[in-house]
Amino acid sequence: MPAWSRDGEWIYFSSNKTSVPQIYRVPAAGGEIGSMTMSQGLEAIESTDGASLYFMNGNQLWRKELRRGEESMIPELASVAIGRYCDLVGKTIYFVPQEAGDRLMIQTFNLESRQLGQLFQLPGSLARWVPGISVAQGSNLIAI
């Protein structure tokens, strides 16, 4: 699952070439591939300001501060459904929790206030092999 940097200069992707999945990036115009994560990493999403990289480590959402290189788990998001069932718009992460069961639940997490919220709930379950949630920037549109 490749992902663009917010400035369009980089492409993030996952690879298990070192036997553990990691996040890498390559310049969009071509060039050297650089390793981005120290721990396991899948499904990268860059923050709106380009300062942080969010990624899955198991079923937990982690953040890497790109300037300092520090990686840390976001404890409030310790159970996000795998398969890029999260997206970032501004300072809000939209996600589907792992324990949604037979209901499709969309929740939010505000990075500044550290508050969780529930956006809506629908009957049905996640498509495990056709992953994704995408939230349109600057609107209330969500594609699942």
PDB file of C-alpha atoms in Angstrom:
ATOM      1  CA  MET A   1       0.000   0.000   0.000  1.00  0.00           C
ATOM      2  CA  PRO A   2       2.016   2.959  -1.207  1.00  0.00           C
ATOM      3  CA  ALA A   3       1.270   6.459   0.076  1.00  0.00           C
ATOM      4  CA  TRP A   4       2.358   9.910  -1.085  1.00  0.00           C
ATOM      5  CA  SER A   5       4.017  12.456   1.159  1.00  0.00           C
ATOM      6  CA  ARG A   6       1.902  15.586   1.590  1.00  0.00           C
ATOM      7  CA  ASP A   7       4.287  17.610  -0.592  1.00  0.00           C
ATOM      8  CA  GLY A   8       4.284  14.987  -3.375  1.00  0.00           C
ATOM      9  CA  GLU A   9       8.062  14.594  -3.200  1.00  0.00           C
ATOM     10  CA  TRP A  10       8.170  11.083  -1.654  1.00  0.00           C
ATOM     11  CA  ILE A  11       6.421   7.738  -1.925  1.00  0.00           C
ATOM     12  CA  TYR A  12       6.163   5.641   1.241  1.00  0.00           C
ATOM     13  CA  PHE A  13       5.799   1.873   0.968  1.00  0.00           C
ATOM     14  CA  SER A  14       6.161  -1.297   3.034  1.00  0.00           C
ATOM     15  CA  SER A  15       8.547  -4.148   2.366  1.00  0.00           C
ATOM     16  CA  ASN A  16       9.659  -7.215   4.298  1.00  0.00           C
ATOM     17  CA  LYS A  17      13.061  -7.450   2.585  1.00  0.00           C
ATOM     18  CA  THR A  18      14.675  -7.634   6.064  1.00  0.00           C
ATOM     19  CA  SER A  19      12.233 -10.422   7.147  1.00  0.00           C
ATOM     20  CA  VAL A  20      10.197  -7.913   9.211  1.00  0.00           C
ATOM     21  CA  PRO A  21       7.856  -5.473   7.461  1.00  0.00           C
ATOM     22  CA  GLN A  22       9.272  -1.959   7.485  1.00  0.00           C
ATOM     23  CA  ILE A  23       8.291   1.424   6.018  1.00  0.00           C
ATOM     24  CA  TYR A  24      10.593   2.866   3.361  1.00  0.00           C
ATOM     25  CA  ARG A  25      10.442   5.955   1.192  1.00  0.00           C
ATOM     26  CA  VAL A  26      11.782   6.765  -2.227  1.00  0.00           C
ATOM     27  CA  PRO A  27      11.882  10.117  -4.020  1.00  0.00           C
ATOM     28  CA  ALA A  28       8.931  10.373  -6.422  1.00  0.00           C
ATOM     29  CA  ALA A  29      11.366  11.303  -9.199  1.00  0.00           C
ATOM     30  CA  GLY A  30      13.448   8.190  -8.475  1.00  0.00           C
ATOM     31  CA  GLY A  31      16.575   7.683  -6.412  1.00  0.00           C
ATOM     32  CA  GLU A  32      17.787   6.051  -3.233  1.00  0.00           C
ATOM     33  CA  ILE A  33      15.365   4.146  -1.008  1.00  0.00           C
ATOM     34  CA  GLY A  34      15.531   5.116   2.666  1.00  0.00           C
ATOM     35  CA  SER A  35      14.365   3.139   5.697  1.00  0.00           C
ATOM     36  CA  MET A  36      11.829   5.038   7.805  1.00  0.00           C
ATOM     37  CA  THR A  37      10.957   2.724  10.712  1.00  0.00           C
ATOM     38  CA  MET A  38      13.016   0.985  13.368  1.00  0.00           C
ATOM     39  CA  SER A  39      10.217  -1.273  14.544  1.00  0.00           C
ATOM     40  CA  GLN A  40       7.790  -3.207  12.381  1.00  0.00           C
ATOM     41  CA  GLY A  41       5.812  -0.940  10.051  1.00  0.00           C
ATOM     42  CA  LEU A  42       2.993  -1.109   7.527  1.00  0.00           C
ATOM     43  CA  GLU A  43       0.560   1.320   5.887  1.00  0.00           C
ATOM     44  CA  ALA A  44       2.194   4.743   6.218  1.00  0.00           C
ATOM     45  CA  ILE A  45       0.273   8.028   6.358  1.00  0.00           C
ATOM     46  CA  GLU A  46       2.158  11.326   6.629  1.00  0.00           C
ATOM     47  CA  SER A  47       0.746  14.093   8.831  1.00  0.00           C
ATOM     48  CA  THR A  48      -0.756  17.153   7.162  1.00  0.00           C
ATOM     49  CA  ASP A  49       2.231  19.295   8.208  1.00  0.00           C
ATOM     50  CA  GLY A  50       4.751  16.647   7.099  1.00  0.00           C
ATOM     51  CA  ALA A  51       6.297  16.454  10.583  1.00  0.00           C
ATOM     52  CA  SER A  52       5.113  12.954  11.526  1.00  0.00           C
ATOM     53  CA  LEU A  53       4.585   9.595   9.913  1.00  0.00           C
ATOM     54  CA  TYR A  54       1.775   7.367  11.196  1.00  0.00           C
ATOM     55  CA  PHE A  55       1.954   3.641  10.570  1.00  0.00           C
ATOM     56  CA  MET A  56       0.634   0.289  11.728  1.00  0.00           C
ATOM     57  CA  ASN A  57       2.801  -1.914  13.940  1.00  0.00           C
ATOM     58  CA  GLY A  58       0.756  -5.071  14.384  1.00  0.00           C
ATOM     59  CA  ASN A  59      -2.748  -3.791  15.125  1.00  0.00           C
ATOM     60  CA  GLN A  60      -1.456  -0.663  16.878  1.00  0.00           C
ATOM     61  CA  LEU A  61      -1.071   2.788  15.386  1.00  0.00           C
ATOM     62  CA  TRP A  62       2.373   4.324  15.877  1.00  0.00           C
ATOM     63  CA  ARG A  63       3.855   7.739  15.138  1.00  0.00           C
ATOM     64  CA  LYS A  64       7.366   8.632  14.059  1.00  0.00           C
ATOM     65  CA  GLU A  65       8.487  12.224  14.470  1.00  0.00           C
ATOM     66  CA  LEU A  66      10.380  12.720  11.214  1.00  0.00           C
ATOM     67  CA  ARG A  67      12.726  15.466  12.422  1.00  0.00           C
ATOM     68  CA  ARG A  68      13.842  13.699  15.625  1.00  0.00           C
ATOM     69  CA  GLY A  69      13.375  10.108  14.501  1.00  0.00           C
ATOM     70  CA  GLU A  70      11.481   9.051  17.640  1.00  0.00           C
ATOM     71  CA  GLU A  71       8.873   6.297  17.294  1.00  0.00           C
ATOM     72  CA  SER A  72       6.056   5.716  19.763  1.00  0.00           C
ATOM     73  CA  MET A  73       2.772   3.885  19.981  1.00  0.00           C
ATOM     74  CA  ILE A  74      -0.371   5.988  20.341  1.00  0.00           C
ATOM     75  CA  PRO A  75      -1.819   4.252  23.428  1.00  0.00           C
ATOM     76  CA  GLU A  76      -5.382   5.383  22.761  1.00  0.00           C
ATOM     77  CA  LEU A  77      -5.248   3.649  19.358  1.00  0.00           C
ATOM     78  CA  ALA A  78      -3.917   0.276  20.449  1.00  0.00           C
ATOM     79  CA  SER A  79      -6.539  -1.667  18.488  1.00  0.00           C
ATOM     80  CA  VAL A  80      -7.057  -0.332  14.965  1.00  0.00           C
ATOM     81  CA  ALA A  81      -8.229  -2.729  12.246  1.00  0.00           C
ATOM     82  CA  ILE A  82      -5.382  -3.604   9.899  1.00  0.00           C
ATOM     83  CA  GLY A  83      -5.588  -2.845   6.199  1.00  0.00           C
ATOM     84  CA  ARG A  84      -5.299   0.946   6.282  1.00  0.00           C
ATOM     85  CA  TYR A  85      -8.576   1.312   8.124  1.00  0.00           C
ATOM     86  CA  CYS A  86      -7.413   4.713   9.315  1.00  0.00           C
ATOM     87  CA  ASP A  87      -6.899   8.098   7.714  1.00  0.00           C
ATOM     88  CA  LEU A  88      -5.627  11.455   8.914  1.00  0.00           C
ATOM     89  CA  VAL A  89      -7.261  14.804   8.180  1.00  0.00           C
ATOM     90  CA  GLY A  90      -5.739  17.808   9.925  1.00  0.00           C
ATOM     91  CA  LYS A  91      -5.365  16.852  13.588  1.00  0.00           C
ATOM     92  CA  THR A  92      -7.985  14.072  13.506  1.00  0.00           C
ATOM     93  CA  ILE A  93      -7.427  10.379  12.879  1.00  0.00           C
ATOM     94  CA  TYR A  94     -10.487   8.560  11.535  1.00  0.00           C
ATOM     95  CA  PHE A  95     -10.344   4.810  12.149  1.00  0.00           C
ATOM     96  CA  VAL A  96     -12.196   1.516  12.389  1.00  0.00           C
ATOM     97  CA  PRO A  97     -11.506  -0.278  15.685  1.00  0.00           C
ATOM     98  CA  GLN A  98     -10.350  -3.901  15.593  1.00  0.00           C
ATOM     99  CA  GLU A  99     -13.144  -4.973  17.945  1.00  0.00           C
ATOM    100  CA  ALA A 100     -15.973  -3.614  15.760  1.00  0.00           C
ATOM    101  CA  GLY A 101     -17.495  -7.120  15.531  1.00  0.00           C
ATOM    102  CA  ASP A 102     -20.605  -7.325  13.354  1.00  0.00           C
ATOM    103  CA  ARG A 103     -20.928  -3.551  13.093  1.00  0.00           C
ATOM    104  CA  LEU A 104     -18.898  -1.169  10.982  1.00  0.00           C
ATOM    105  CA  MET A 105     -17.884   1.597  13.358  1.00  0.00           C
ATOM    106  CA  ILE A 106     -16.007   4.771  12.436  1.00  0.00           C
ATOM    107  CA  GLN A 107     -14.310   6.502  15.346  1.00  0.00           C
ATOM    108  CA  THR A 108     -12.170   9.607  15.642  1.00  0.00           C
ATOM    109  CA  PHE A 109      -9.142  10.551  17.692  1.00  0.00           C
ATOM    110  CA  ASN A 110      -8.107  14.184  18.077  1.00  0.00           C
ATOM    111  CA  LEU A 111      -4.309  14.427  18.277  1.00  0.00           C
ATOM    112  CA  GLU A 112      -4.375  17.690  20.235  1.00  0.00           C
ATOM    113  CA  SER A 113      -7.073  16.980  22.836  1.00  0.00           C
ATOM    114  CA  ARG A 114      -6.354  13.195  22.932  1.00  0.00           C
ATOM    115  CA  GLN A 115     -10.139  12.634  22.852  1.00  0.00           C
ATOM    116  CA  LEU A 116     -11.804   9.620  21.254  1.00  0.00           C
ATOM    117  CA  GLY A 117     -15.186   9.972  19.576  1.00  0.00           C
ATOM    118  CA  GLN A 118     -17.604   7.825  17.611  1.00  0.00           C
ATOM    119  CA  LEU A 119     -18.653   9.225  14.257  1.00  0.00           C
ATOM    120  CA  PHE A 120     -21.177   6.575  13.205  1.00  0.00           C
ATOM    121  CA  GLN A 121     -22.001   2.876  13.238  1.00  0.00           C
ATOM    122  CA  LEU A 122     -23.454   0.739  10.427  1.00  0.00           C
ATOM    123  CA  PRO A 123     -24.477  -2.921  10.243  1.00  0.00           C
ATOM    124  CA  GLY A 124     -21.961  -5.160   8.500  1.00  0.00           C
ATOM    125  CA  SER A 125     -18.347  -6.148   8.888  1.00  0.00           C
ATOM    126  CA  LEU A 126     -15.010  -5.108   7.436  1.00  0.00           C
ATOM    127  CA  ALA A 127     -13.818  -6.401   4.085  1.00  0.00           C
ATOM    128  CA  ARG A 128     -10.538  -8.031   5.135  1.00  0.00           C
ATOM    129  CA  TRP A 129      -8.979  -8.285   1.678  1.00  0.00           C
ATOM    130  CA  VAL A 130     -10.229  -5.036   0.161  1.00  0.00           C
ATOM    131  CA  PRO A 131      -8.907  -2.613   2.743  1.00  0.00           C
ATOM    132  CA  GLY A 132      -9.385   1.005   3.356  1.00  0.00           C
ATOM    133  CA  ILE A 133     -10.972   4.139   4.627  1.00  0.00           C
ATOM    134  CA  SER A 134     -10.413   7.507   3.007  1.00  0.00           C
ATOM    135  CA  VAL A 135     -11.617  10.843   4.341  1.00  0.00           C
ATOM    136  CA  ALA A 136     -11.813  13.796   1.946  1.00  0.00           C
ATOM    137  CA  GLN A 137      -9.803  16.803   3.101  1.00  0.00           C
ATOM    138  CA  GLY A 138     -12.012  19.768   4.022  1.00  0.00           C
ATOM    139  CA  SER A 139     -15.351  17.926   3.789  1.00  0.00           C
ATOM    140  CA  ASN A 140     -17.529  15.379   5.552  1.00  0.00           C
ATOM    141  CA  LEU A 141     -17.089  12.652   2.919  1.00  0.00           C
ATOM    142  CA  ILE A 142     -15.786   9.223   3.925  1.00  0.00           C
ATOM    143  CA  ALA A 143     -15.191   6.283   1.560  1.00  0.00           C
ATOM    144  CA  ILE A 144     -14.984   2.771   3.003  1.00  0.00           C
TER     145      ILE A 144
END
